[in-house]
Tab-separated table of C-alpha atoms in Angstrom:
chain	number	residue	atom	x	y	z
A	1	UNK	CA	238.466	35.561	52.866
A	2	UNK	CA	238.937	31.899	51.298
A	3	UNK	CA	235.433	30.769	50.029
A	4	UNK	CA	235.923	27.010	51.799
A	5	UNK	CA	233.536	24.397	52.763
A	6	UNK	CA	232.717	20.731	52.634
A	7	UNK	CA	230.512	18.387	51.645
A	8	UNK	CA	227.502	18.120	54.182
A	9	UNK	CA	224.241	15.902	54.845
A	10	UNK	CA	221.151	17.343	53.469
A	11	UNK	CA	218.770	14.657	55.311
A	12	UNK	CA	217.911	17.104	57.940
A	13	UNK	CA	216.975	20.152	55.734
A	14	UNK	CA	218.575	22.781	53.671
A	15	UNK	CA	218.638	25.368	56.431
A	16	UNK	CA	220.424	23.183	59.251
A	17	UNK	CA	223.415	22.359	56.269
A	18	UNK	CA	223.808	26.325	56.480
A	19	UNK	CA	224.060	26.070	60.424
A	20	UNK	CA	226.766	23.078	60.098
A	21	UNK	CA	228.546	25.125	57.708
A	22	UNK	CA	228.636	27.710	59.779
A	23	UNK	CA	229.703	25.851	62.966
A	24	UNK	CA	232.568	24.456	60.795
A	25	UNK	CA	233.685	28.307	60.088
A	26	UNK	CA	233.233	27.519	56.171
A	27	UNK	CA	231.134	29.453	53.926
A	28	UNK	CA	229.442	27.688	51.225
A	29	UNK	CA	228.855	23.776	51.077
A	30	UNK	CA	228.028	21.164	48.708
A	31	UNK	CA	225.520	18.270	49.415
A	32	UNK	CA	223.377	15.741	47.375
A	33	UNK	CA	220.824	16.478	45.258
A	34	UNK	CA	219.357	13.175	46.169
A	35	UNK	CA	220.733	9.445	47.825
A	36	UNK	CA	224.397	9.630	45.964
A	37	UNK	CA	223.769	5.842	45.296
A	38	UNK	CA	220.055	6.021	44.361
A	39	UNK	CA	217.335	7.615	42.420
A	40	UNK	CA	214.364	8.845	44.890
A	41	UNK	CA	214.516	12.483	45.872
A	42	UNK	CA	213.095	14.208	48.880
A	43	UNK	CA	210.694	16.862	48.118
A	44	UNK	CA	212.131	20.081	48.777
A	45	UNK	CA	210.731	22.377	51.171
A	46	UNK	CA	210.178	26.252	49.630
A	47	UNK	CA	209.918	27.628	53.501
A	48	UNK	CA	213.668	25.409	54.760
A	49	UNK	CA	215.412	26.692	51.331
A	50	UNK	CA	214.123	29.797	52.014
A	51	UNK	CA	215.766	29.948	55.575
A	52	UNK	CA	218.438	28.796	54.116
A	53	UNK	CA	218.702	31.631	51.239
A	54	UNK	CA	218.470	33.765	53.947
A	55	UNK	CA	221.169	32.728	56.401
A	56	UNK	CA	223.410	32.718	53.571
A	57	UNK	CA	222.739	36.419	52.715
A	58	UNK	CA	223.096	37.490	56.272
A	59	UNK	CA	226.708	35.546	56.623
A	60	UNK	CA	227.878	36.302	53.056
A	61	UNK	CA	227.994	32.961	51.571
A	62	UNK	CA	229.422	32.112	48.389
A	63	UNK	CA	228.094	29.684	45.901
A	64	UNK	CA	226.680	26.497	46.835
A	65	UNK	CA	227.400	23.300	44.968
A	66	UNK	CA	224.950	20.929	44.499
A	67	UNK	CA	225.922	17.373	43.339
A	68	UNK	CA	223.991	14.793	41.074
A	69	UNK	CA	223.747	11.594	42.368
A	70	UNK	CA	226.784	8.720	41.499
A	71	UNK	CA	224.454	6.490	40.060
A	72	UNK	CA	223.921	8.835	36.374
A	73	UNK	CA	225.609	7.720	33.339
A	74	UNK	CA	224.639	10.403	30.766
A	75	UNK	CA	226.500	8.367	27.906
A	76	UNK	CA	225.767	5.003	28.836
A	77	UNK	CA	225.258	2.478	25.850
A	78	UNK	CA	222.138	1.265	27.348
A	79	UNK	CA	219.030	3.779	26.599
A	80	UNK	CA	217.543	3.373	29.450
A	81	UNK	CA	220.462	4.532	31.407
A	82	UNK	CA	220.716	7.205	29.664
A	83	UNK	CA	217.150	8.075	30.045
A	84	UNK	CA	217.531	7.496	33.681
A	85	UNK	CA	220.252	10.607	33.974
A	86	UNK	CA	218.304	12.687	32.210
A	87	UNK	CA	215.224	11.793	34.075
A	88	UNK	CA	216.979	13.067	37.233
A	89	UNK	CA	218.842	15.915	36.021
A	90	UNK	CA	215.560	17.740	34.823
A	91	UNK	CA	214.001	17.156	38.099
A	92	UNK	CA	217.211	18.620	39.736
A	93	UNK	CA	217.182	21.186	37.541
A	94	UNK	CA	213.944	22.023	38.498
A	95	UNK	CA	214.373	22.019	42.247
A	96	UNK	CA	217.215	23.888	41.751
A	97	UNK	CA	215.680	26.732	40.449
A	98	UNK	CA	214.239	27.377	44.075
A	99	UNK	CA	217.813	27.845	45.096
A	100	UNK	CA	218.785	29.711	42.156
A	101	UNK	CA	222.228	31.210	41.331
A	102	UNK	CA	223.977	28.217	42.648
A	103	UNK	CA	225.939	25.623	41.036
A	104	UNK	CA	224.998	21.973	39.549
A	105	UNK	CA	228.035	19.506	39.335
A	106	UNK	CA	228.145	16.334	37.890
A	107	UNK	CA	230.129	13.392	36.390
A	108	UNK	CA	230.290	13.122	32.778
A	109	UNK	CA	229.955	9.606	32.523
A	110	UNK	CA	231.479	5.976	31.223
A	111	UNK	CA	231.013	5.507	27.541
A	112	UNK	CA	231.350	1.943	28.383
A	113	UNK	CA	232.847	0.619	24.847
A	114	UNK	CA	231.420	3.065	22.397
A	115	UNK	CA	234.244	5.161	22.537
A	116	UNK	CA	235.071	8.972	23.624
A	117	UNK	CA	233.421	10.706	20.563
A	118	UNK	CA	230.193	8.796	21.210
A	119	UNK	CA	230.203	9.201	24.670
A	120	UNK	CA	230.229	13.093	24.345
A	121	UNK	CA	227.980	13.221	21.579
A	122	UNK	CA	225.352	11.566	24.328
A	123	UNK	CA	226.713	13.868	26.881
A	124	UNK	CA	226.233	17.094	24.485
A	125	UNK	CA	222.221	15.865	23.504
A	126	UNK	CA	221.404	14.893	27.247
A	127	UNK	CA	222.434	18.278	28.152
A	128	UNK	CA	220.685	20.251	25.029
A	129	UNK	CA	217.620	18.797	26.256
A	130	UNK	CA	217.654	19.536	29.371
A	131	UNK	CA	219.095	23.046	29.571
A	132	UNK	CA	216.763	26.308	29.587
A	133	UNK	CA	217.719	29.849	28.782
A	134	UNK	CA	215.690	30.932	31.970
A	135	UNK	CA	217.410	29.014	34.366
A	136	UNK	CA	219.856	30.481	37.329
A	137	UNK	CA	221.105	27.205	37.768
A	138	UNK	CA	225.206	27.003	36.165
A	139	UNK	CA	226.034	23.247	35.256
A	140	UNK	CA	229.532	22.165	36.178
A	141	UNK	CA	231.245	19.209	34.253
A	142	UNK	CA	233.513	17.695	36.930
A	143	UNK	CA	237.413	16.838	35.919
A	144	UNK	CA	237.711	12.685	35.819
A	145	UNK	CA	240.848	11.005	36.755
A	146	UNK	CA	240.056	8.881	33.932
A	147	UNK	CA	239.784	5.418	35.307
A	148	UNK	CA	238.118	2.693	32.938
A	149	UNK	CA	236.008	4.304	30.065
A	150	UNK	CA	235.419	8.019	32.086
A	151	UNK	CA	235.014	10.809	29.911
A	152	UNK	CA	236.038	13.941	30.902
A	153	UNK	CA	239.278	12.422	31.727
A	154	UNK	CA	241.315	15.624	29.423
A	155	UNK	CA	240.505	19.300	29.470
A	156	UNK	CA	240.269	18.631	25.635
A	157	UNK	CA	237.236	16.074	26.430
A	158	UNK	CA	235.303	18.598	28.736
A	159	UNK	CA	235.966	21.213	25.510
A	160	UNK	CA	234.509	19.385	22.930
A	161	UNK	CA	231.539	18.747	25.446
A	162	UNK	CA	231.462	22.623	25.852
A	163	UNK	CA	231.533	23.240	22.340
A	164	UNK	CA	228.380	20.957	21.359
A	165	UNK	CA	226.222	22.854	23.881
A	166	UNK	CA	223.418	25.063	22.734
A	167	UNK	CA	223.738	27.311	25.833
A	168	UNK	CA	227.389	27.575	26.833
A	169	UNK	CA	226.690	30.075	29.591
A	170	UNK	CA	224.464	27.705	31.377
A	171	UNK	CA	228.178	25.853	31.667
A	172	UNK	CA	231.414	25.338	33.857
A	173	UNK	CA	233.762	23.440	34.886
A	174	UNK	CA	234.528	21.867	38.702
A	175	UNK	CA	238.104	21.454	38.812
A	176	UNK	CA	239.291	17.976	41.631
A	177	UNK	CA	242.732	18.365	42.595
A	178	UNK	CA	242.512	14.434	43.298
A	179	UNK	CA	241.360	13.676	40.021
A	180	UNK	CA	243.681	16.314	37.706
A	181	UNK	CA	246.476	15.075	39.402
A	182	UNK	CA	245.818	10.935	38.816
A	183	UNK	CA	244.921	12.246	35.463
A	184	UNK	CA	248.416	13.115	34.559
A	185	UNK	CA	248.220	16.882	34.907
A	186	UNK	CA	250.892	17.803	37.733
A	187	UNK	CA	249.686	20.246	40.270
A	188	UNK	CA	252.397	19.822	42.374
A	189	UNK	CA	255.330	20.625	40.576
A	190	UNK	CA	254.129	22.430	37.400
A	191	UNK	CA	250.573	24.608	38.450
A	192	UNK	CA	250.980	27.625	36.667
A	193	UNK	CA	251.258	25.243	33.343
A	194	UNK	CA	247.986	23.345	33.939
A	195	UNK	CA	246.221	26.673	34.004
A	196	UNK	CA	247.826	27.723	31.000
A	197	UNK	CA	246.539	24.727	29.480
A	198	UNK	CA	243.587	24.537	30.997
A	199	UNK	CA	242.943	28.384	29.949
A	200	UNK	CA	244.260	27.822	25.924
A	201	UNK	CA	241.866	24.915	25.732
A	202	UNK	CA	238.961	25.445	27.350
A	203	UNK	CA	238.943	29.242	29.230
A	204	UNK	CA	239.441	30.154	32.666
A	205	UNK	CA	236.431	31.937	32.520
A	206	UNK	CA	234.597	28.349	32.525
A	207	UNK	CA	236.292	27.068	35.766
A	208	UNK	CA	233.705	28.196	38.623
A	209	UNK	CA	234.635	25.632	41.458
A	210	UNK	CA	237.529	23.323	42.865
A	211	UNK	CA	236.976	19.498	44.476
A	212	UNK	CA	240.276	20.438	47.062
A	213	UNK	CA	241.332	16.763	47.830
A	214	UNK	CA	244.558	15.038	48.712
A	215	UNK	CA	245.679	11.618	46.786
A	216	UNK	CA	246.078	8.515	47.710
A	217	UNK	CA	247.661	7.701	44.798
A	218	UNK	CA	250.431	8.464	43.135
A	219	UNK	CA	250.813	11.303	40.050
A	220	UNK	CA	249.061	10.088	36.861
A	221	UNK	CA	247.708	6.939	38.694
A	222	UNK	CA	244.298	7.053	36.895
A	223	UNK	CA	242.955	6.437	39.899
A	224	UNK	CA	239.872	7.905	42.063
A	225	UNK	CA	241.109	7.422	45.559
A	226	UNK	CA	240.522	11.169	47.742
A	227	UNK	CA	242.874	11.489	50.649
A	228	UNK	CA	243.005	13.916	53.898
A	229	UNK	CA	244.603	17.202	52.947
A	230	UNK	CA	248.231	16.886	53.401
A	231	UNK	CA	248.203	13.062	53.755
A	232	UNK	CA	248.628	12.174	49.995
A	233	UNK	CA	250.555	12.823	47.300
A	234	UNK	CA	249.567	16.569	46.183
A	235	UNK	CA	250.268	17.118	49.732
A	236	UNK	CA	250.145	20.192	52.022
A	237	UNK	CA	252.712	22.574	50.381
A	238	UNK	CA	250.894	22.241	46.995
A	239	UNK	CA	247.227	22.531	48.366
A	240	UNK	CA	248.134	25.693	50.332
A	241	UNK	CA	249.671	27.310	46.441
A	242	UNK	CA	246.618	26.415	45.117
A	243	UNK	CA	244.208	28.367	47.247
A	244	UNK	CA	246.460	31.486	47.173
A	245	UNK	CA	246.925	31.318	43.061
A	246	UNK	CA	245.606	34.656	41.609
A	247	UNK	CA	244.014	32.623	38.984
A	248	UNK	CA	241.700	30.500	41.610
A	249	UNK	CA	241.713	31.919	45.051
A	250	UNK	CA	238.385	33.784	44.336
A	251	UNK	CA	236.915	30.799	43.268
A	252	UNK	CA	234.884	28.140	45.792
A	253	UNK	CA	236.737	25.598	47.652
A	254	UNK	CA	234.605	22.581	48.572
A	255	UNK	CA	236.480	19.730	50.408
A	256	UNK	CA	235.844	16.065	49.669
A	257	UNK	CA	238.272	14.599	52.172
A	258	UNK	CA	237.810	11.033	54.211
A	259	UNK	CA	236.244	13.483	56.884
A	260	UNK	CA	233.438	13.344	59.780
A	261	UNK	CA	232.687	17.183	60.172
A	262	UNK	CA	235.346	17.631	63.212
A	263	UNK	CA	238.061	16.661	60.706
A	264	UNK	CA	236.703	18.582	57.929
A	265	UNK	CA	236.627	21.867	60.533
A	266	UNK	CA	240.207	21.254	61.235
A	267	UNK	CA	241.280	21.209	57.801
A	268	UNK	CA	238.853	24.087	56.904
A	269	UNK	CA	241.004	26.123	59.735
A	270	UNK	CA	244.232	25.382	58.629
A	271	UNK	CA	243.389	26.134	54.974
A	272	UNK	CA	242.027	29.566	56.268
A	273	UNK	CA	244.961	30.028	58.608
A	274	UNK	CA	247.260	29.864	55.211
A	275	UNK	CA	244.997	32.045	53.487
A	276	UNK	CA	246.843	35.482	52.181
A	277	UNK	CA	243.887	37.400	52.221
């Protein structure tokens, strides 16, 4: 079965984000750590994750993905910026120990100026302080389309981020269709390729997730504009290769379409119904 789900609310609890899912026929989600545009967090509630834990178990979820807020800039010039990211990350970090085995995702970051190098050299010590050998939690560094100063914009970029970490296996990669393809790597007409490069530079074994989003845009726009599945330029044809690739259809698809939840069940049932399980 296609792991496939969408991005849901999680101001109502952890355990009614599993019902949603499940009323939208996916099986796993993402949702906010926090307010994607702020920096307060609600506290978590052990008993609601807990319910939730257990409705996953009993309807054979895969992997959640949990996303930091917009608002972090690990490799920001400013140090209070940068103080601010890591401020939040350890905190989500911590909550998400109480949801463990699941999946952290978030942007690299503008290096505003300073240039790429210095911009995952912050990266690299934000994330060496903040990662534990005992946690469950995997962190996932999210493909950029590269727009303004965005690091992460190349597989090469997420690599050399990989290779300063003290704890690689704590690590991953979140692979967006949208933002690969305004990056300049084409999806569309030359897949197979991308994962060959993708695989010499930084590993397969390091991809754990895919953003599955449409483009508004065209190919190597350089620009971060999501579309409906089939309504951009990837388009349908492409997206429907993608989730039946040997190389990623075991992986979790988590949509991050212009959606209210009836449009994101419609596209999560036509990306089943194409599905060669």
């Amino acid at each position: 079965m296609l792991k496939i789900g969408c991005h849901l609310s999680s101001s109502k609890g952890f355990r009614h984000m599993g019902k949603e899912a499940l009323k939208l026929h996916a099986n796993t989600f993402q949702f906010f750590t926090r307010n994607p545009r702020g920096s307060k967090a609600k506290q978590w509630d052990p008993a609601d994750v807990a319910g939730l834990l257990e409705l996953m178990e009993q309807n054979g979820f895969a992997k959640l993905v949990a996303h930091a807020p917009y608002t972090l800039n690990p490799c920001s010039a400013d140090p209070s910026v940068r103080d601010f990211a890591h401020t939040v990350m350890a905190d989500d970090l911590e909550n998400m120990e109480l949801l463990p085995y699941q999946f952290y995702n978030f942007h690299p970051g503008s290096h505003v100026g300073q240039g790429v190098e210095a911009g995952i050299q912050w990266i690299v010590s934000l994330l060496n302080k903040i990662l534990r050998p005992d946690q469950t939690t995997q962190f996932l560094l999210e493909t950029m389309s590269g727009k303004g100063s965005e690091v992460g914009r190349s597989f090469e970029e997420l690599k050399a981020i990989l290779d300063g970490v003290h704890l690689p296996e704590k690590m991953g990669v979140c692979l967006d269709t949208c933002h690969v393809y305004s990056a300049g790597y084409d999806i569309v007409n030359d897949l197979d390729g991308v994962l060959e490069q993708f695989d010499q530079i930084i590993g397969l074994s390091y991809l754990k997730a895919i953003h599955l989003n449409d483009s508004l845009t065209p190919f190597h726009s350089n620009k971060d504009r999501h579309a409906k599945i089939g309504e951009g330029s990837i388009g349908l044809e492409a997206t429907i290769r993608l989730i039946n690739h040997p190389k990623l259809r075991h992986l979790p698809f988590l949509l991050e379409t212009p959606n209210e939840l009836p449009g994101y069940a419609q596209e999560i049932q036509l990306l089943q119904d194409a599905y060669q399980g």
